[in-house]
PDB file of C-alpha atoms in Angstrom:
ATOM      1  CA  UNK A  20     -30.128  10.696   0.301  1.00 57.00           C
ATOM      2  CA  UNK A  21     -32.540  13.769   0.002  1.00 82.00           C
ATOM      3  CA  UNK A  22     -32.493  15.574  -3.266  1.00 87.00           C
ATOM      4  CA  UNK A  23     -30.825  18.445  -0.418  1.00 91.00           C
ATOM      5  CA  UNK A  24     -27.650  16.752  -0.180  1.00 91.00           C
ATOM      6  CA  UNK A  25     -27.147  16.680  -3.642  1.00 88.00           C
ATOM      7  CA  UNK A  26     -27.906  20.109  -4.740  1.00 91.00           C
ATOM      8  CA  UNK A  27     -25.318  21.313  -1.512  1.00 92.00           C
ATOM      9  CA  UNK A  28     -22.432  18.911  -2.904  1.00 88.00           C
ATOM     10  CA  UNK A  29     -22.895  20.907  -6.545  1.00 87.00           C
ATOM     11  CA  UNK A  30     -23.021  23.815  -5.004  1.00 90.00           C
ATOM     12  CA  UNK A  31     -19.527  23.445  -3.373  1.00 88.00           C
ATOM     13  CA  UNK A  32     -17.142  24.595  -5.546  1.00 83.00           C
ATOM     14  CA  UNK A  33     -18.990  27.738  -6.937  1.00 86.00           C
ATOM     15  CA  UNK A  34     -21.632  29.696  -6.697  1.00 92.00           C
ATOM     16  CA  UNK A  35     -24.446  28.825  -8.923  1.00 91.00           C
ATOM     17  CA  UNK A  36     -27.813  30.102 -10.461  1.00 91.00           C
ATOM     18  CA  UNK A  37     -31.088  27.519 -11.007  1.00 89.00           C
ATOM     19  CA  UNK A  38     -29.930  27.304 -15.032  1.00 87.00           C
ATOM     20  CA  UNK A  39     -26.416  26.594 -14.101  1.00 88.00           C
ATOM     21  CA  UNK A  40     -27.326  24.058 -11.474  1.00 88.00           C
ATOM     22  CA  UNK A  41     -29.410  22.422 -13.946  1.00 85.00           C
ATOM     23  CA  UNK A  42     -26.603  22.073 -16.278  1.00 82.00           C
ATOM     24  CA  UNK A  43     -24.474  21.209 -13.588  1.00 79.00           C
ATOM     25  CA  UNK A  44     -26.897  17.734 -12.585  1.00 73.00           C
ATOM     26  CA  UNK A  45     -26.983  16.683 -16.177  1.00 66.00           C
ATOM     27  CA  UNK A  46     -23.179  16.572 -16.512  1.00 64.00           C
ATOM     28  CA  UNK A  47     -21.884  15.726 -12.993  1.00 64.00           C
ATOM     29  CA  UNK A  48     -24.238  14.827 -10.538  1.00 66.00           C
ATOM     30  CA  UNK A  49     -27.016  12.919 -12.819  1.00 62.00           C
ATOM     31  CA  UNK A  50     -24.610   9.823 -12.862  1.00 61.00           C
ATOM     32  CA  UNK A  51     -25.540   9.440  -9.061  1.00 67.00           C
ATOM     33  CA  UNK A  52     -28.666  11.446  -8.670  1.00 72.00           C
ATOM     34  CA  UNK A  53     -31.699  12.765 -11.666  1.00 76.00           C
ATOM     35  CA  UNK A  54     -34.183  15.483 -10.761  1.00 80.00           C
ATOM     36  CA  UNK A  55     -35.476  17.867 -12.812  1.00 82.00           C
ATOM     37  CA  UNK A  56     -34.900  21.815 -13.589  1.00 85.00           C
ATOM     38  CA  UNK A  57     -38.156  22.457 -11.577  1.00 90.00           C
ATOM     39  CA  UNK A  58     -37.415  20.348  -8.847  1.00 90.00           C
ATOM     40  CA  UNK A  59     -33.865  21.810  -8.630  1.00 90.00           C
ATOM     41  CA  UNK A  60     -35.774  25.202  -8.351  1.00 91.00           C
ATOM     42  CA  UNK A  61     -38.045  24.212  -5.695  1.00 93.00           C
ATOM     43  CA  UNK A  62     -35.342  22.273  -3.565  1.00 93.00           C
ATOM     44  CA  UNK A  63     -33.298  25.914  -4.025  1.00 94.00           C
ATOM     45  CA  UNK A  64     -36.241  27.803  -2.642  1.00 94.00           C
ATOM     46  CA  UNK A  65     -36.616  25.420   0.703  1.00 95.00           C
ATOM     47  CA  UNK A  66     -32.311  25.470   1.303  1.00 96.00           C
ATOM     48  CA  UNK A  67     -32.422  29.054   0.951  1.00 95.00           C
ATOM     49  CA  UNK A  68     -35.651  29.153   3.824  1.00 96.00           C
ATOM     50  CA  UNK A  69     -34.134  26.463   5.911  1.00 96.00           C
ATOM     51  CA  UNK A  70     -30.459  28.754   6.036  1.00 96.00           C
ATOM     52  CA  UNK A  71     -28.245  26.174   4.035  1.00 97.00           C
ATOM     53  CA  UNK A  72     -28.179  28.460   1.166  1.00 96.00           C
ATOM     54  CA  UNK A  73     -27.426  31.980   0.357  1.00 96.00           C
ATOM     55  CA  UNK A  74     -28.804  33.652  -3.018  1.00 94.00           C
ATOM     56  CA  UNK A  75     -27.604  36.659  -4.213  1.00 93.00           C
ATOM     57  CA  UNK A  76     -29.325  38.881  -7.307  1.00 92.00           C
ATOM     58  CA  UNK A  77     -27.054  39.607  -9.447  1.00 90.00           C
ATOM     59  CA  UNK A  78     -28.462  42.735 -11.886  1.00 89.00           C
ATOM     60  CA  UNK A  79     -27.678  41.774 -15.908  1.00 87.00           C
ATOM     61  CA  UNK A  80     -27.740  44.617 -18.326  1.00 89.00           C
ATOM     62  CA  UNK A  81     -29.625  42.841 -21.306  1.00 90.00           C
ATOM     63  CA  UNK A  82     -30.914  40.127 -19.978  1.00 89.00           C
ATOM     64  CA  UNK A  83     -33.176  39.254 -16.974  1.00 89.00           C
ATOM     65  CA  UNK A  84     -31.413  39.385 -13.601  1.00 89.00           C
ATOM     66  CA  UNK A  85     -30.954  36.195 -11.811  1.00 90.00           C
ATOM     67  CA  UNK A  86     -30.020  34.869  -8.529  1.00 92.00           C
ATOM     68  CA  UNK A  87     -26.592  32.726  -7.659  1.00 94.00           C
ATOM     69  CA  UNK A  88     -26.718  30.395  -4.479  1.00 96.00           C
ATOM     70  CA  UNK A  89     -23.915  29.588  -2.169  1.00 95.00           C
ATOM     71  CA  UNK A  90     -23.702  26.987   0.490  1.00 96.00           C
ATOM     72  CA  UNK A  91     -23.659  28.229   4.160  1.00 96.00           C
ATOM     73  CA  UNK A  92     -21.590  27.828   6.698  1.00 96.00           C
ATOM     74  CA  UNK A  93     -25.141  25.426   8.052  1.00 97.00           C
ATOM     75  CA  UNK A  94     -25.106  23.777   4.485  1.00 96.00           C
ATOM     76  CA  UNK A  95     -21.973  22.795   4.957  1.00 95.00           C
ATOM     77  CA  UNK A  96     -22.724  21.346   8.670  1.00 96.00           C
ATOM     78  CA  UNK A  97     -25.724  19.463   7.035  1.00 95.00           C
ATOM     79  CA  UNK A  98     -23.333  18.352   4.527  1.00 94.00           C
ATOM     80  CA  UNK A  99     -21.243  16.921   7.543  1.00 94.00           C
ATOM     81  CA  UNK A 100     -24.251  15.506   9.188  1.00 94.00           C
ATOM     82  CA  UNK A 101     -25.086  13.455   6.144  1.00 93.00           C
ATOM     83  CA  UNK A 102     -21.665  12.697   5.347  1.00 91.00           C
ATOM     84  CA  UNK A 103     -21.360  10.969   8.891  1.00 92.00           C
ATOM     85  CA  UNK A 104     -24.761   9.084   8.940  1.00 91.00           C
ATOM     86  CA  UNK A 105     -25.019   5.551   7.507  1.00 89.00           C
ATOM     87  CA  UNK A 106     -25.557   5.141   3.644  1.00 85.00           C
ATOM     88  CA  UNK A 107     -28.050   3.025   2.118  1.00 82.00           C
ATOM     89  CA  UNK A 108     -28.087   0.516  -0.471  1.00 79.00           C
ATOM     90  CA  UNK A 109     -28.852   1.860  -3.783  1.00 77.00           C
ATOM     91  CA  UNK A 110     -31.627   0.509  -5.309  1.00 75.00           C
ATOM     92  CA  UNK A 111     -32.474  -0.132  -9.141  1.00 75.00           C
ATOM     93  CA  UNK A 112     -35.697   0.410 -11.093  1.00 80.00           C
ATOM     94  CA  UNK A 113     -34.945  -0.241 -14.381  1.00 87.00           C
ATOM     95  CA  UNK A 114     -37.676  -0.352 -17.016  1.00 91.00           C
ATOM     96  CA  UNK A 115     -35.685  -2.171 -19.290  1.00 93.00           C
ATOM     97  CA  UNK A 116     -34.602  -5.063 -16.415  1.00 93.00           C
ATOM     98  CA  UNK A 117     -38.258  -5.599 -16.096  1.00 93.00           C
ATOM     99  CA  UNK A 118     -38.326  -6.052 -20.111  1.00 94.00           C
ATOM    100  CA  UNK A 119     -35.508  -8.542 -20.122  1.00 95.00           C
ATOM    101  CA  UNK A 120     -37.298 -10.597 -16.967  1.00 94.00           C
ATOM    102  CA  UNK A 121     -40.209 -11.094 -18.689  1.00 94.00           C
ATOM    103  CA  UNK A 122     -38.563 -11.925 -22.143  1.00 93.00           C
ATOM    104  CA  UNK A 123     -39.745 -15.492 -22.014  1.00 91.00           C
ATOM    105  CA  UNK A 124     -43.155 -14.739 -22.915  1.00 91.00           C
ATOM    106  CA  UNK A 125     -42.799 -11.547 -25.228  1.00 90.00           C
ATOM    107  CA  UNK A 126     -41.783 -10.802 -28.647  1.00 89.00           C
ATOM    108  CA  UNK A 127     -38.339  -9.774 -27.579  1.00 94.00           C
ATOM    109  CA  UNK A 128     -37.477  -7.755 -31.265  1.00 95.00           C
ATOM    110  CA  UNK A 129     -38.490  -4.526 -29.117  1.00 95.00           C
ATOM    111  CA  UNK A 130     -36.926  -6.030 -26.212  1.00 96.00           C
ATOM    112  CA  UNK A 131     -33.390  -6.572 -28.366  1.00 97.00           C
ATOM    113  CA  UNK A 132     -33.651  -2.948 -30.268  1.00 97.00           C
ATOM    114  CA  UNK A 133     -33.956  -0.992 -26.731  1.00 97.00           C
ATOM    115  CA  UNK A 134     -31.103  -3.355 -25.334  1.00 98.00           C
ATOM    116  CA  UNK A 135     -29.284  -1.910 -28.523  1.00 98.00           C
ATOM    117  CA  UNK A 136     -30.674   1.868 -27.790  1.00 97.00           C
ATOM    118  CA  UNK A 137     -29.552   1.599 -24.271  1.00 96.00           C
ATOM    119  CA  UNK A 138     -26.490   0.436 -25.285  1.00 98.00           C
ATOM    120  CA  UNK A 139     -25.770   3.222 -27.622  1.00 97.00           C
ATOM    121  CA  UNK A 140     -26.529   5.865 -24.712  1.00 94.00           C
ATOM    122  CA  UNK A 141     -23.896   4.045 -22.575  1.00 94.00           C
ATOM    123  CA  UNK A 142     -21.608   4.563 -24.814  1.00 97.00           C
ATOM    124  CA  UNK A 143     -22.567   7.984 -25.442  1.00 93.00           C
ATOM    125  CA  UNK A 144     -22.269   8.710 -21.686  1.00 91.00           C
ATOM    126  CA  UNK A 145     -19.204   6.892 -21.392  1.00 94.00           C
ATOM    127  CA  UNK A 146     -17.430   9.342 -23.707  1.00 94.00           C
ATOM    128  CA  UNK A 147     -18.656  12.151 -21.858  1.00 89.00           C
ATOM    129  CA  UNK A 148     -17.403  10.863 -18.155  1.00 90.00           C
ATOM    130  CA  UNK A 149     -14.253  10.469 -20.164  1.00 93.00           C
ATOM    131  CA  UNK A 150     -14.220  13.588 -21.419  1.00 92.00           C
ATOM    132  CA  UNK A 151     -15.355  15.233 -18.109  1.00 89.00           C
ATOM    133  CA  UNK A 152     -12.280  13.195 -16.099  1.00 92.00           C
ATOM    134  CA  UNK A 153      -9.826  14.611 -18.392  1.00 94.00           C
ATOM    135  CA  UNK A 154     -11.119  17.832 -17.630  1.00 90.00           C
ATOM    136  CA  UNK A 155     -11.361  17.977 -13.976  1.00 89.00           C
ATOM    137  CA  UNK A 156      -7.301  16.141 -13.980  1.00 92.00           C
ATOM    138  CA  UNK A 157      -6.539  18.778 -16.334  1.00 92.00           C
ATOM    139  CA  UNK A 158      -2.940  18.129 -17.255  1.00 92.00           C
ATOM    140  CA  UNK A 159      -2.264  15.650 -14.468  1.00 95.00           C
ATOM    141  CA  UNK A 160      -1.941  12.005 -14.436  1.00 95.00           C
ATOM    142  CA  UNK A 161      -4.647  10.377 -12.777  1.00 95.00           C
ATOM    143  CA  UNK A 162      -2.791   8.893 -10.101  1.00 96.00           C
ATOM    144  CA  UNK A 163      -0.940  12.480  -9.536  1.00 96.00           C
ATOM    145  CA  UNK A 164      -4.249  13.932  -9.545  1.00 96.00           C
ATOM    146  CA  UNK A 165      -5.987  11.274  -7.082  1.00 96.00           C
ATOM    147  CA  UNK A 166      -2.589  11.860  -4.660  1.00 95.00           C
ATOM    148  CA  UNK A 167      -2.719  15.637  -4.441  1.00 94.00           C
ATOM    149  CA  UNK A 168      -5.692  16.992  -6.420  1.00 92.00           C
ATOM    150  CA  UNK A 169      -7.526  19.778  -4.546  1.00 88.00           C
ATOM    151  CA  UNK A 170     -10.782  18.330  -4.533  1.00 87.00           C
ATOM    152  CA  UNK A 171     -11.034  14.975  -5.733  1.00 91.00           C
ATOM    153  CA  UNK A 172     -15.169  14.480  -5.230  1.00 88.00           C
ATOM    154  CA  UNK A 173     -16.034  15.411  -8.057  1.00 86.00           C
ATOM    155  CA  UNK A 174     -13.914  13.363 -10.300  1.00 91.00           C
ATOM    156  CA  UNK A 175     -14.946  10.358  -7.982  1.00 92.00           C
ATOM    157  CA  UNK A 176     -18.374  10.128  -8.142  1.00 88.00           C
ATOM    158  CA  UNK A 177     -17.216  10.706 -12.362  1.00 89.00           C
ATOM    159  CA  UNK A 178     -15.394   7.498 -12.172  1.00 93.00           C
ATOM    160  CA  UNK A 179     -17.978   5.954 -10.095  1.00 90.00           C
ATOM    161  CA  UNK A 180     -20.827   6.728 -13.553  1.00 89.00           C
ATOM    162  CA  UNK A 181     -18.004   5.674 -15.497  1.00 93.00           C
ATOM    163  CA  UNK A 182     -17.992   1.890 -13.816  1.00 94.00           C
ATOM    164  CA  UNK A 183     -21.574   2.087 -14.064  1.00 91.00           C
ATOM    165  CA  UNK A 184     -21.864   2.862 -17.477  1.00 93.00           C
ATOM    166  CA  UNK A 185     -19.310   0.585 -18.833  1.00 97.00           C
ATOM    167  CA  UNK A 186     -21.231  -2.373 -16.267  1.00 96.00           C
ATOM    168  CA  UNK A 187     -24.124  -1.351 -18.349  1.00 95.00           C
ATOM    169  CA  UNK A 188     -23.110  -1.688 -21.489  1.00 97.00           C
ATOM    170  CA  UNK A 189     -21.963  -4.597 -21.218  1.00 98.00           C
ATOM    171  CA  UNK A 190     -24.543  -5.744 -19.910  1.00 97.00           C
ATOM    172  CA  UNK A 191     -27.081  -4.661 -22.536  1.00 97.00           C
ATOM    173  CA  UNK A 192     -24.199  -6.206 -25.443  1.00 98.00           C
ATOM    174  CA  UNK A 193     -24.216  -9.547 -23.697  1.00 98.00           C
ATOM    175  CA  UNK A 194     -28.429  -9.611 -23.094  1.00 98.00           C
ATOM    176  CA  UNK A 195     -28.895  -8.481 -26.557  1.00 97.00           C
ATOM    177  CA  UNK A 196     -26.646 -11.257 -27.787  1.00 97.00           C
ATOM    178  CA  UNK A 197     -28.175 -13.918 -25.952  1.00 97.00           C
ATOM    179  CA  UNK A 198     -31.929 -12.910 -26.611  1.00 97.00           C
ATOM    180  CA  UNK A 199     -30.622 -12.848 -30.438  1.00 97.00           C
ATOM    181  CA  UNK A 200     -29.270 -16.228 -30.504  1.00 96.00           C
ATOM    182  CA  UNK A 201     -32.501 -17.582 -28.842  1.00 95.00           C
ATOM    183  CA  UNK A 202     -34.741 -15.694 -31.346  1.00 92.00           C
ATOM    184  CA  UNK A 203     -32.884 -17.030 -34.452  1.00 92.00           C
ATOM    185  CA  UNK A 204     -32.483 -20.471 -33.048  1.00 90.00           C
ATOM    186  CA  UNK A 205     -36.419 -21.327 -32.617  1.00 83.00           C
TER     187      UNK A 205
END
């Protein structure tokens, strides 16, 4: 997947300046995809050259003006395109998986403490994907919501974070136990 694709699926239900974009990727769309505000800028600029964009200025009294982006009628055909093409595996570089593999031969007290950090920022993210599917259901059950929600995307790739997250955590909990135990027990 192209940095592209993911900009045109957060871009589909509304139109959206660079700042609100940004915003947009850390709440939704980081738990599948991470770029920064600059690079969401730049990747704006080429979609609006290559036609799968529209931006619009919109004139703000007192503040600066700024521009909102649409997907195009062509975005959304590229959206298709990618859609329909084979997906491939996700990959993981983890800094912190490289730690634990090479835990034999370190002092793992940093090791355990940014097991325990990492931890804590699962759970902080878990809250928020919470949070977030409650507010994209609204009032609905889940199931009700799944059934004969208008768009469910969103809220999908939500839950899929949400698995993630919780994977991690646990995870980091059961690492950090076991690198504990073997610390204390030599």
């Amino acid at each position: 997947m192209a940095l592209r694709h993911a900009v045109l699926a957060a871009l589909l239900d509304e139109e959206l300046s660079g700042y609100q974009l940004a915003k947009s990727f850390d709440l939704g769309v980081a738990n599948f995809w991470h770029a920064l505000p600059q690079q969401l800028y730049a990747e704006l600029a080429k979609l609006e050259a290559d036609g799968l964009v529209a931006g619009r200025e919109v004139v703000q009294e007192s503040r600066p003006n700024k521009r909102l982006f649409k997907v195009t009628d062509e975005g959304l055909a590229e959206l298709e395109r990618f859609a329909a093409a084979s997906a491939k595996p996700s990959m993981l570089r983890d800094d912190l998986a490289v730690k634990v593999q090479s835990s034999d031969l370190v002092d793992t007290a940093a090791v355990i403490a940014q097991l325990h950090e990492r931890a804590d920022f699962a759970r902080a993210k878990i809250a928020l994907f919470e949070s977030l599917l409650v507010k994209l259901r609204g009032e609905r059950e889940e199931a009700e919501f799944l059934r004969d929600g208008e768009r469910v995307g969103p809220y999908l790739t939500c839950l899929g974070g949400l698995v993630f997250e919780r994977g991690y955590l646990e995870w980091c909990e059961r690492i950090a136990g076991i690198l504990t135990e073997r610390r204390e027990s030599r």
